[in-house]
């Protein structure tokens, strides 16, 4: 389907004998924000990490099912995880800039992928603008990334993710370490990013999911209980379990 970024088909993920994700199926819509919500330990991070094969790095982790992007199954052994991560980028819970300059953080990926050095200035500027950070750092690009505030570091990490021109950006609780003002900035940014990118975000903040996502998947003990348009999930969930969670009756 043309409007689907990734089709998740009966994906199960186990760590040893612990099945953390159970037969999850859903179509992630292209150029929309999709939120994964659910109580701690329900498998949100595991499912997110599966989408760019980060679980490959974990010993004893087994992934089954199919992840179709166009006609390619991303789980196939023929797909190179490094190349995949260029298409499907990730932003982590804790900002993790490289201990290099602001400029180098953004230029690093494109350099590795062989971009001409005379194009780097423009690219770094564009990514920092797209990440809503340019105004704050344009006169200090050679400063260490570590000199930035937490919220700025997180936007730098987003700029870094954008630098290799991904199609999909995965974000695992990207604002949980930030104050309300920095959180608002990242939320605005996410809403803007969907004009160009497909965004999938894990969040524990229900208001955040309601504010910024177009689609929401509610997970519970490894299963996808319900997936649909965010307004429907929040206002008229089909499942009692979803309603109980959203009204704070558990989790
Ligand atoms: N690296 C790992 N090795 C073994 N088990 C793991 C690993 N990562 C996660 N798990 C297990 O998989 C299950 C799902 O964990 P996951 O981190 O995906 O949950 P989550 O929904 O992201 O939770 P939280 O909201 O607390 O971040 C849990 O039972 C967890 O213990
Ligand atoms: Mg998690």
Coordinates of C-alpha atoms and ligand atoms in Angstrom, one line a residue:
X1 CA 0.0 0.0 0.0
X2 CA 1.3 3.4 -0.9
X3 CA 0.3 5.2 2.3
X4 CA 2.1 2.6 4.6
X5 CA 5.6 3.2 5.7
X6 CA 6.1 -0.2 7.4
X7 CA 3.7 -3.0 7.6
X8 CA 4.3 -5.0 10.8
X9 CA 3.0 -8.5 10.3
X10 CA 2.7 -10.9 13.2
X11 CA 5.9 -9.8 14.8
X12 CA 7.0 -11.6 18.0
X13 CA 10.1 -10.9 19.9
X14 CA 11.6 -13.0 22.7
X15 CA 14.5 -12.6 25.0
X16 CA 15.3 -16.2 25.8
X17 CA 12.1 -17.7 27.0
X18 CA 10.4 -14.3 27.8
X19 CA 8.2 -13.3 24.9
X20 CA 8.2 -9.5 25.1
X21 CA 6.2 -8.8 21.9
X22 CA 3.4 -11.2 20.8
X23 CA 2.2 -11.5 17.3
X24 CA 1.8 -7.7 16.8
X25 CA 0.4 -6.6 13.4
X26 CA -0.2 -3.0 12.3
X27 CA 0.4 -0.7 9.4
X28 CA 2.5 2.4 10.3
X29 CA 1.1 5.2 8.1
X30 CA 3.5 7.2 6.1
X31 CA 4.3 10.8 7.1
X32 CA 2.2 10.7 10.2
X33 CA 3.1 10.5 13.9
X34 CA 2.3 7.1 15.5
X35 CA 2.6 6.7 19.2
X36 CA 3.1 3.4 21.1
X37 CA 1.7 3.6 24.6
X38 CA 1.2 1.1 27.4
X39 CA 2.4 0.2 30.9
X40 CA 6.1 -0.2 31.7
X41 CA 7.4 -3.5 30.4
X42 CA 4.7 -4.1 27.9
X43 CA 7.2 -4.2 25.0
X44 CA 7.1 -0.7 23.5
X45 CA 10.8 -0.2 23.3
X46 CA 11.3 -3.8 22.1
X47 CA 8.9 -3.3 19.2
X48 CA 10.4 0.1 18.4
X49 CA 13.9 -1.3 18.3
X50 CA 12.9 -4.2 16.1
X51 CA 12.0 -1.7 13.4
X52 CA 15.6 -0.9 12.7
X53 CA 17.0 -4.2 13.8
X54 CA 18.6 -2.9 17.0
X55 CA 17.6 -6.2 18.7
X56 CA 20.1 -7.9 16.4
X57 CA 22.8 -6.6 18.8
X58 CA 21.2 -8.4 21.8
X59 CA 22.3 -11.9 22.5
X60 CA 19.4 -14.4 22.9
X61 CA 16.9 -12.1 21.3
X62 CA 14.7 -13.7 18.6
X63 CA 12.5 -11.9 16.2
X64 CA 9.7 -13.6 14.2
X65 CA 7.2 -12.3 11.6
X66 CA 7.6 -9.8 8.8
X67 CA 8.3 -6.1 8.6
X68 CA 7.4 -5.1 5.1
X69 CA 8.8 -1.8 3.7
X70 CA 7.6 -1.6 0.1
X71 CA 8.4 -5.1 -1.1
X72 CA 11.3 -5.8 1.3
X73 CA 11.1 -7.7 4.5
X74 CA 13.4 -5.7 6.8
X75 CA 13.9 -8.8 8.9
X76 CA 15.4 -10.8 6.0
X77 CA 19.0 -11.7 6.3
X78 CA 19.6 -10.0 3.0
X79 CA 18.9 -6.6 4.5
X80 CA 22.0 -5.0 5.9
X81 CA 21.1 -3.5 9.3
X82 CA 23.6 -0.7 8.9
X83 CA 22.0 0.4 5.6
X84 CA 18.6 0.0 7.2
X85 CA 19.5 2.3 10.0
X86 CA 20.2 5.0 7.4
X87 CA 16.6 4.7 6.3
X88 CA 15.2 4.2 9.8
X89 CA 16.9 6.5 12.3
X90 CA 16.5 6.5 16.1
X91 CA 16.5 9.0 18.9
X92 CA 16.9 7.7 22.4
X93 CA 15.4 8.6 25.7
X94 CA 18.6 10.2 27.0
X95 CA 20.2 12.7 24.7
X96 CA 23.4 11.0 23.5
X97 CA 25.5 13.4 21.4
X98 CA 29.0 12.4 20.5
X99 CA 31.6 14.2 22.6
X100 CA 32.6 16.3 19.5
X101 CA 31.6 19.6 18.1
X102 CA 28.0 20.5 17.3
X103 CA 29.0 20.6 13.6
X104 CA 30.7 17.2 13.7
X105 CA 27.7 15.5 15.4
X106 CA 25.6 16.3 12.4
X107 CA 28.3 15.9 9.7
X108 CA 29.5 12.5 11.0
X109 CA 26.9 10.3 9.3
X110 CA 27.0 11.9 5.9
X111 CA 30.8 11.8 6.0
X112 CA 30.7 8.1 6.7
X113 CA 28.3 7.6 3.8
X114 CA 30.8 9.5 1.6
X115 CA 29.3 12.9 1.2
X116 CA 31.6 15.6 -0.4
X117 CA 33.0 17.9 2.2
X118 CA 32.0 21.0 0.3
X119 CA 28.4 20.0 0.7
X120 CA 28.6 19.5 4.5
X121 CA 28.1 23.1 5.5
X122 CA 24.8 23.3 3.8
X123 CA 23.6 20.0 5.0
X124 CA 24.5 20.7 8.6
X125 CA 22.6 24.0 8.4
X126 CA 19.6 22.4 6.9
X127 CA 19.4 19.6 9.5
X128 CA 19.9 22.1 12.4
X129 CA 17.1 24.2 10.9
X130 CA 14.8 21.2 10.5
X131 CA 15.6 20.3 14.1
X132 CA 14.7 23.8 15.3
X133 CA 18.2 24.3 16.7
X134 CA 19.9 26.5 14.1
X135 CA 19.0 29.9 15.7
X136 CA 20.5 28.9 19.0
X137 CA 23.8 27.4 17.7
X138 CA 24.7 28.9 14.3
X139 CA 27.4 31.1 15.8
X140 CA 29.0 28.3 17.9
X141 CA 29.1 25.3 15.6
X142 CA 32.6 24.4 16.7
X143 CA 31.7 24.3 20.4
X144 CA 31.4 20.9 22.1
X145 CA 28.0 19.3 21.9
X146 CA 28.3 18.8 25.6
X147 CA 28.1 22.5 26.2
X148 CA 24.4 22.4 25.1
X149 CA 21.5 22.1 27.5
X150 CA 19.6 18.7 27.6
X151 CA 16.8 20.0 25.4
X152 CA 19.3 21.4 22.9
X153 CA 21.3 18.1 23.0
X154 CA 18.1 16.2 22.2
X155 CA 17.4 18.5 19.2
X156 CA 21.0 18.0 18.1
X157 CA 20.4 14.2 18.2
X158 CA 17.3 14.7 16.1
X159 CA 19.4 16.8 13.7
X160 CA 22.0 14.0 13.6
X161 CA 19.2 11.5 12.9
X162 CA 18.0 13.7 10.0
X163 CA 21.5 14.1 8.5
X164 CA 21.4 10.8 6.7
X165 CA 18.0 11.5 5.2
X166 CA 16.0 8.8 6.8
X167 CA 12.4 7.9 5.9
X168 CA 11.4 7.0 9.3
X169 CA 12.4 8.3 12.7
X170 CA 12.0 6.2 15.8
X171 CA 11.9 8.1 19.2
X172 CA 11.9 6.3 22.5
X173 CA 10.5 8.6 25.2
X174 CA 12.5 11.5 23.7
X175 CA 11.3 14.1 26.2
X176 CA 11.3 12.1 29.4
X177 CA 14.6 13.7 30.5
X178 CA 13.5 17.2 29.6
X179 CA 11.8 20.2 31.3
X180 CA 8.4 21.4 30.1
X181 CA 9.8 24.1 27.9
X182 CA 12.2 21.8 26.1
X183 CA 9.5 19.2 25.9
X184 CA 7.2 21.7 24.1
X185 CA 9.9 22.5 21.6
X186 CA 10.5 18.9 20.8
X187 CA 6.7 18.3 20.5
X188 CA 6.4 21.2 18.1
X189 CA 9.3 19.9 16.2
X190 CA 7.8 16.4 15.9
X191 CA 4.6 17.9 14.5
X192 CA 6.7 19.7 11.9
X193 CA 8.8 16.7 11.0
X194 CA 5.9 14.7 9.7
X195 CA 5.7 16.9 6.6
X196 CA 8.8 15.0 5.5
X197 CA 9.2 12.0 7.7
X198 CA 7.3 9.1 9.3
X199 CA 7.7 9.4 13.0
X200 CA 7.1 6.7 15.6
X201 CA 7.3 7.7 19.2
X202 CA 7.1 5.8 22.5
X203 CA 5.7 7.9 25.3
X204 CA 4.5 7.5 28.9
X205 CA 2.9 10.9 28.7
X206 CA -0.7 10.4 27.6
X207 CA -1.3 14.2 27.0
X208 CA 1.7 14.1 24.8
X209 CA 0.4 11.2 22.8
X210 CA -2.9 12.9 22.4
X211 CA -1.3 16.2 21.4
X212 CA 1.2 15.1 18.8
X213 CA 0.2 11.7 17.4
X214 CA -2.1 10.9 14.6
X215 CA -2.3 7.2 15.4
X216 CA -1.9 5.4 18.6
X217 CA -1.1 1.8 19.4
X218 CA -1.9 0.6 23.0
X219 CA 0.2 -2.4 24.1
X220 CA -0.4 -4.6 27.1
X221 CA 1.9 -7.4 28.2
X222 CA 3.4 -7.8 24.8
X223 CA 0.2 -7.6 22.8
X224 CA -1.2 -4.8 20.7
X225 CA -4.6 -4.4 22.3
X226 CA -5.8 -1.6 20.0
X227 CA -4.5 0.5 17.2
X228 CA -6.2 3.4 15.4
X229 CA -6.6 7.1 15.0
X230 CA -5.5 8.9 18.2
X231 CA -8.8 10.7 18.6
X232 CA -10.7 7.4 18.4
X233 CA -8.4 5.6 20.8
X234 CA -8.6 8.4 23.4
X235 CA -12.2 9.3 23.0
X236 CA -13.9 6.1 22.0
X237 CA -11.6 3.1 22.6
X238 CA -13.0 -0.2 21.4
X239 CA -11.4 -2.2 24.2
X240 CA -12.1 -1.9 27.9
X241 CA -8.5 -2.5 28.6
X242 CA -7.6 0.6 26.7
X243 CA -10.2 2.7 28.4
X244 CA -9.0 1.4 31.9
X245 CA -5.4 2.4 31.0
X246 CA -6.3 5.8 29.7
X247 CA -8.5 6.7 32.6
X248 CA -5.7 5.7 35.0
X249 CA -7.3 2.7 36.5
X250 CA -4.0 0.8 36.2
X251 CA -0.5 1.1 34.9
Ligands
LIG1 N1 17.9 -6.5 26.7 C1 16.9 -7.3 27.2 N2 17.2 -8.5 27.6 C2 16.2 -9.3 28.2 N3 15.0 -8.9 28.4 C3 14.6 -7.7 28.0 C4 15.6 -6.8 27.4 N4 14.9 -5.6 27.1 C5 13.7 -5.8 27.5 N5 13.5 -7.0 28.1 C6 12.2 -7.5 28.6 O1 11.2 -7.4 27.6 C7 10.0 -6.9 28.2 C8 9.5 -5.6 27.5 O2 10.5 -4.6 27.7 P1 10.5 -3.2 27.0 O3 11.7 -2.5 27.4 O4 10.2 -3.4 25.6 O5 9.2 -2.5 27.7 P2 8.7 -1.1 27.6 O6 7.2 -1.1 27.2 O7 9.5 -0.2 26.7 O8 8.8 -0.5 29.1 P3 9.1 0.9 29.7 O9 7.9 1.7 29.5 O10 9.4 0.6 31.1 O11 10.3 1.5 28.9 C9 10.2 -6.8 29.7 O12 9.8 -8.0 30.3 C10 11.7 -6.7 29.8 O13 12.2 -7.2 31.0
LIG2 MG1 10.8 1.4 27.0

